[in-house]
Tab-separated table of C-alpha atoms in Angstrom:
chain	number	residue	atom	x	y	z
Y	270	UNK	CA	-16.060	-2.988	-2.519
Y	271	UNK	CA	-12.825	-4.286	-2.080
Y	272	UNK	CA	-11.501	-7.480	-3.981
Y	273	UNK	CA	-10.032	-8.459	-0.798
Y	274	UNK	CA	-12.787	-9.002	2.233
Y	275	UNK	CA	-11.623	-8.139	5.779
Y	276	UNK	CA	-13.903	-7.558	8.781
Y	277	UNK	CA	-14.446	-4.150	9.206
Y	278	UNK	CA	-13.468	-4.092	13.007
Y	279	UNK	CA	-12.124	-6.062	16.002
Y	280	UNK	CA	-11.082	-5.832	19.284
Y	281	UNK	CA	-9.545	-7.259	22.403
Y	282	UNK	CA	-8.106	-6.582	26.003
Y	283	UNK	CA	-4.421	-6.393	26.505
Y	284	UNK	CA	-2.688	-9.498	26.571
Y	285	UNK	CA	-5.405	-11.334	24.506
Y	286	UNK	CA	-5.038	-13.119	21.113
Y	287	UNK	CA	-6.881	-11.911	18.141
Y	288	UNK	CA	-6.965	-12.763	15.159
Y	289	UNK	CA	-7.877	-10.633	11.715
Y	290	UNK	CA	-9.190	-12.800	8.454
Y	291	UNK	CA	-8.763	-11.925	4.662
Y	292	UNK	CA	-10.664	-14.066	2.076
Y	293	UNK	CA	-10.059	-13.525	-1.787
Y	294	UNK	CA	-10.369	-15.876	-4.400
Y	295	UNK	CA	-8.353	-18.663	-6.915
Y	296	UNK	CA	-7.251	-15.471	-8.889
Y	297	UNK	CA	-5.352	-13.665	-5.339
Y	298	UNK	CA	-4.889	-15.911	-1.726
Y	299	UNK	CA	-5.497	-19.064	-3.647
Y	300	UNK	CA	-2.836	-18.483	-5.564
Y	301	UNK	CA	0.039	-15.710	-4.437
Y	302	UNK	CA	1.513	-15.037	-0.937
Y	303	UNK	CA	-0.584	-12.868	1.123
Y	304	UNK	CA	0.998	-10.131	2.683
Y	305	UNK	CA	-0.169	-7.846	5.797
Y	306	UNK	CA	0.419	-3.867	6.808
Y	307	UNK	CA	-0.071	-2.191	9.471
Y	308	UNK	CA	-1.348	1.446	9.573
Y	309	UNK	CA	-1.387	3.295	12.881
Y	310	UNK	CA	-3.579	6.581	13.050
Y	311	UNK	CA	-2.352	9.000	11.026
Y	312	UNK	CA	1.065	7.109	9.330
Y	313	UNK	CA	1.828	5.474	6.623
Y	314	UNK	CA	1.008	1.623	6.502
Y	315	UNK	CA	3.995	-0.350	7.405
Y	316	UNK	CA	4.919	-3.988	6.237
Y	317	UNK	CA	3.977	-6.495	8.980
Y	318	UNK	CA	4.093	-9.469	7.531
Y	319	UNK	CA	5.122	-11.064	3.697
Y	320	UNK	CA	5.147	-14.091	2.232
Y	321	UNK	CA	2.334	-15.075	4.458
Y	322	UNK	CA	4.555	-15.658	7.401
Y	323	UNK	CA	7.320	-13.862	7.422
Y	324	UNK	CA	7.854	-11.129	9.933
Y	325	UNK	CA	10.453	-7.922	8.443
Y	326	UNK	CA	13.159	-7.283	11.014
Y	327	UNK	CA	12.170	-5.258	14.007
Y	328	UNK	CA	8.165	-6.626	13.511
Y	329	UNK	CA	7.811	-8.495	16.937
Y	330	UNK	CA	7.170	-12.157	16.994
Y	331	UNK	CA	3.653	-11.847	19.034
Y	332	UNK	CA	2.347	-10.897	15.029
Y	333	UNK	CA	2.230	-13.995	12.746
Y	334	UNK	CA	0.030	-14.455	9.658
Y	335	UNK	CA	-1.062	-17.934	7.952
Y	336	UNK	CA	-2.424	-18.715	4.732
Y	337	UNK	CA	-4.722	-21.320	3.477
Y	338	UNK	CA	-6.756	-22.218	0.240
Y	339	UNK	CA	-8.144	-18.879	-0.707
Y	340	UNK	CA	-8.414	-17.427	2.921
Y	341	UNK	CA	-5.297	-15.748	5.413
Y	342	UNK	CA	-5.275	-14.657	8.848
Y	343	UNK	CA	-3.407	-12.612	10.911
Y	344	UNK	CA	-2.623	-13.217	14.324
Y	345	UNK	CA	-1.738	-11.149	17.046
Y	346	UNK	CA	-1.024	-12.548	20.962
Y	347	UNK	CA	-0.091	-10.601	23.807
Y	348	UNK	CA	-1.929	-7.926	22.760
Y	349	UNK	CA	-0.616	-4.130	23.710
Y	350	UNK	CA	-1.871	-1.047	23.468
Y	351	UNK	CA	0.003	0.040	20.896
Y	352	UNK	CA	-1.569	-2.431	18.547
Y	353	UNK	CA	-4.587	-0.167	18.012
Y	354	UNK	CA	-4.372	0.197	13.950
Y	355	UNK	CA	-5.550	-0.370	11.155
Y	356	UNK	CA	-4.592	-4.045	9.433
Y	357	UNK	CA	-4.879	-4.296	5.869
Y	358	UNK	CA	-3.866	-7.657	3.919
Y	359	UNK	CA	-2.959	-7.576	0.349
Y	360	UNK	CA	-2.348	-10.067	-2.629
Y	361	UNK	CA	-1.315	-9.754	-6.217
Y	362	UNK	CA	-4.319	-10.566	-8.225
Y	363	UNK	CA	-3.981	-12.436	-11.714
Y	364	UNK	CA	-6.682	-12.075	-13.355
Y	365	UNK	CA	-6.440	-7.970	-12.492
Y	366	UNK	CA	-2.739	-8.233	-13.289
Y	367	UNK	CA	-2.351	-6.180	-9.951
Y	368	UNK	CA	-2.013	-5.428	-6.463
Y	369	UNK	CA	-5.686	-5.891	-4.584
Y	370	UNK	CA	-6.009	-5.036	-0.857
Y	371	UNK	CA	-8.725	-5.790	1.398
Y	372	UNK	CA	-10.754	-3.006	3.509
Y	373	UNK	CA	-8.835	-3.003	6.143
Y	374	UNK	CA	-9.510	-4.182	9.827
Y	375	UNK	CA	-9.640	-1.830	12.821
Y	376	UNK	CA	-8.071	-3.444	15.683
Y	377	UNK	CA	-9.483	-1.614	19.237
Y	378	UNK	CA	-7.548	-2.698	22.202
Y	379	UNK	CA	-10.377	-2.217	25.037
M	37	UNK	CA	18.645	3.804	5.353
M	38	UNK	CA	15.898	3.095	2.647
M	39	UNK	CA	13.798	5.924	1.996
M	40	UNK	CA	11.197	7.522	0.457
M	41	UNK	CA	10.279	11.077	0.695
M	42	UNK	CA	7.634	12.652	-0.868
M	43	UNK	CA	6.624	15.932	-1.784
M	44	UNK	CA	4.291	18.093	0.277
M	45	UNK	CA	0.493	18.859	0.643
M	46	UNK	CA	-1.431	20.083	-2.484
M	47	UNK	CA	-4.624	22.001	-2.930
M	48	UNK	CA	-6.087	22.286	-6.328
M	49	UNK	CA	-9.064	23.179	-8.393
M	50	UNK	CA	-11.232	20.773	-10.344
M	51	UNK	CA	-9.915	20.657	-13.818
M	52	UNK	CA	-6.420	21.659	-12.416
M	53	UNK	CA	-3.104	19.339	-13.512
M	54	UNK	CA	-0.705	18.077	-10.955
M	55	UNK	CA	2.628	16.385	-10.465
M	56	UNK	CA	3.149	14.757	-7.064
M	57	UNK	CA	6.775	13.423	-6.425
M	58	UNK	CA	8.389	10.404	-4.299
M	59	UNK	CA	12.320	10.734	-4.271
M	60	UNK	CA	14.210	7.425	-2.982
M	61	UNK	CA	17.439	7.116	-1.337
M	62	UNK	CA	19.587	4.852	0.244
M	63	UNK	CA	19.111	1.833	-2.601
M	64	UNK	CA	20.028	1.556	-6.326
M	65	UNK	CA	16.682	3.116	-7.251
M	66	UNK	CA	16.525	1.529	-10.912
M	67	UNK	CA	16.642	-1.685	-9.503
M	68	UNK	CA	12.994	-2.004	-7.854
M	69	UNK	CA	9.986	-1.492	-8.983
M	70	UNK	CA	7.964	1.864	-7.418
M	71	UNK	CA	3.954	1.573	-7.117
M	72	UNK	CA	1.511	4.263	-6.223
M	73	UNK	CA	-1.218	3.457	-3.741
M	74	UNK	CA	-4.476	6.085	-2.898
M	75	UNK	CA	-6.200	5.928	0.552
M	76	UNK	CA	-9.279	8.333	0.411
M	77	UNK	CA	-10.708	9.586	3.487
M	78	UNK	CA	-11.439	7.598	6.195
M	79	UNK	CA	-11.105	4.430	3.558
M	80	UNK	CA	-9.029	1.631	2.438
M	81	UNK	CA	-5.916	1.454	0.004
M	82	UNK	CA	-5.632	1.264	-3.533
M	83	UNK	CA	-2.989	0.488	-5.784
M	84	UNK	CA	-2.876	2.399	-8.983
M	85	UNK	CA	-0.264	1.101	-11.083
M	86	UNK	CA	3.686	0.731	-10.786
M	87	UNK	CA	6.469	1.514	-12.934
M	88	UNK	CA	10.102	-0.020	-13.122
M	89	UNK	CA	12.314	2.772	-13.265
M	90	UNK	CA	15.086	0.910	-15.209
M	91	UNK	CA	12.931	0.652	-18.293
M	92	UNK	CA	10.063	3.267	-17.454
M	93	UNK	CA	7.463	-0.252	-18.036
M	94	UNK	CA	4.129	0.859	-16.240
M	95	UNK	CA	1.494	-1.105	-15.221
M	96	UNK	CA	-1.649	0.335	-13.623
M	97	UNK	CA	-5.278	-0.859	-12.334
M	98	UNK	CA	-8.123	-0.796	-14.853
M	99	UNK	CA	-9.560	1.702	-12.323
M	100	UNK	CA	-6.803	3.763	-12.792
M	101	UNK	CA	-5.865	3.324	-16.353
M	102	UNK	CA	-5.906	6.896	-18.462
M	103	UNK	CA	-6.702	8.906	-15.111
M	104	UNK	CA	-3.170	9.115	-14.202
M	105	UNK	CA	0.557	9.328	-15.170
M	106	UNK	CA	3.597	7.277	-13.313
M	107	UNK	CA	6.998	8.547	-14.299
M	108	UNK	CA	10.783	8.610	-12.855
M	109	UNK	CA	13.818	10.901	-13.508
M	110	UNK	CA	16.065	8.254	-12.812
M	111	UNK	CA	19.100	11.266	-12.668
M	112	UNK	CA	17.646	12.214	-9.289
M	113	UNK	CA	16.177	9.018	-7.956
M	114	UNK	CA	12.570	10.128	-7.715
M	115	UNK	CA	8.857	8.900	-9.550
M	116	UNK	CA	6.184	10.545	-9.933
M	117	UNK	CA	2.285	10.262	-10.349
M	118	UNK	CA	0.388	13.039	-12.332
M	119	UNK	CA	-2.770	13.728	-13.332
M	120	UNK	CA	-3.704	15.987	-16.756
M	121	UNK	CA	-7.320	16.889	-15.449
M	122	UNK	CA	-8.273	16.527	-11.663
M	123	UNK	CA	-11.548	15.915	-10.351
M	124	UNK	CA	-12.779	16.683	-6.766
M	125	UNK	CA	-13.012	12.411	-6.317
M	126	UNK	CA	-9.511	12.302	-6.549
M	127	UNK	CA	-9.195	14.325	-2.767
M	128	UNK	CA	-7.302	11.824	-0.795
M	129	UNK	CA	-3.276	10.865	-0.006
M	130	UNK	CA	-1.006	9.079	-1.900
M	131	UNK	CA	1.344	7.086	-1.137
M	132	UNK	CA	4.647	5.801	-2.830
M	133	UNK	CA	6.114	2.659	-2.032
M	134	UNK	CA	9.040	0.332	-2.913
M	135	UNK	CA	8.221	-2.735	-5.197
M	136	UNK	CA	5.892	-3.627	-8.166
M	137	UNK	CA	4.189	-6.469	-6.439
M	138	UNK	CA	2.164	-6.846	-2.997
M	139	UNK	CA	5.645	-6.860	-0.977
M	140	UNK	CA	5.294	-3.366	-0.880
M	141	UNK	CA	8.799	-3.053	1.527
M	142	UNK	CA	8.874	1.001	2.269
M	143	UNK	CA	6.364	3.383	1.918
M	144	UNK	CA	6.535	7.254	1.599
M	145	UNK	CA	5.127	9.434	4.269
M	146	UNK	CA	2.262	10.200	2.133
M	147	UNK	CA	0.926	13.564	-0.047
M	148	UNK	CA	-2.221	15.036	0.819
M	149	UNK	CA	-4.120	16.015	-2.252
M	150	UNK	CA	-7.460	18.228	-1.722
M	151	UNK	CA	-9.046	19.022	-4.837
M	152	UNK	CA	-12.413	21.717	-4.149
M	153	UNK	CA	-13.680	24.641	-6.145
């Protein structure tokens, strides 16, 4: 059971929007930047998004992420192909006095 | 180039110890923090703890607290994450990854541990 809850799957067609929720609590989202990694089959997750907006260099801008009370989403438009990953949002947690992921999302492009 | 390269697959016995190793390059590696994350078969990631390798302060998860070890050699830029007595639960890859906190910036490429009798 992860301290972080994600749904466990979603999907779209190319060039649709989708969009990937993460709900925590007071202790994680409601109170620290949420922060979002990507994890294509067989890799190692990769940051996608940090300070609950931000996009790293070289992540394109169809990926943005939002935060809000104690929930975040990711968003992805345009969708491609190569979006078929994994999604996993993160927080630190205070009351753990660490890092707390959610479950992770698996994103099928159809 | 930030990196992080870790050392390879591993096969062990229950009961077995084991030092896996993450070696950084391409940044002042005292400066940032390095955490240890697990992903288990077909699940989710966990972090583990985190140590700053200008000090050697660790923190871990009270999941993970007295089940493993997080160390650096700071003379050759690399941390480590060991384990006295392994158990056939702790099968799964780790990963090391820059930062102490959930901006996890660079990750390893991951080490494979399978632990079977």
């Amino acid at each position: 059971q992860s301290v972080l809850a994600q749904p466990p799957s979603a999907s779209g067609t190319p060039g649709q929007r989708v969009t990937i929720s993460c709900s925590g609590s007071r202790f994680n989202i409601g109170s620290h930047e949420v922060y979002w990694y990507q994890q294509l089959p067989g890799t190692a997750p990769i940051l996608l998004i940090y300070n609950d907006n931000q996009r790293p260099s070289g992540v394109p801008d169809r990926f943005s992420g939002s935060r809000s009370g104690a929930s975040a989403s990711l968003a992805i438009s345009g969708l491609q192909s190569e979006d078929e990953a994994d999604y996993f949002c993160a927080a630190w947690d205070a009351s753990l006095s660490g890092v707390v992921f959610g479950g992770g999302t698996k994103l099928t492009v159809l | 180039e930030v990196q992080l390269v870790q050392s390879g697959a591993e096969v062990k016995k229950p009961g077995e110890s084991l030092r896996i190793s993450c070696k950084g390059s391409g940044y002042d590696f005292t400066i940032f923090w390095i955490s240890w994350v697990r992903q288990m078969p077909g699940k989710g990631l966990e972090w583990l703890g985190r140590i700053d390798p200008s000090d050697s302060y660790t923190t871990y998860s009270p999941s993970f607290q007295g089940r493993v070890t997080i160390s650096t050699d700071n003379s050759i830029s690399t941390a480590y994450l060991q384990w006295s007595s392994l158990k056939a639960s702790d099968t799964a890859i780790y990963y090391c990854a820059r930062r102490g906190d959930a901006h996890l910036d660079y990750w390893g490429q991951g080490t494979p541990v399978t632990v079977s009798s």
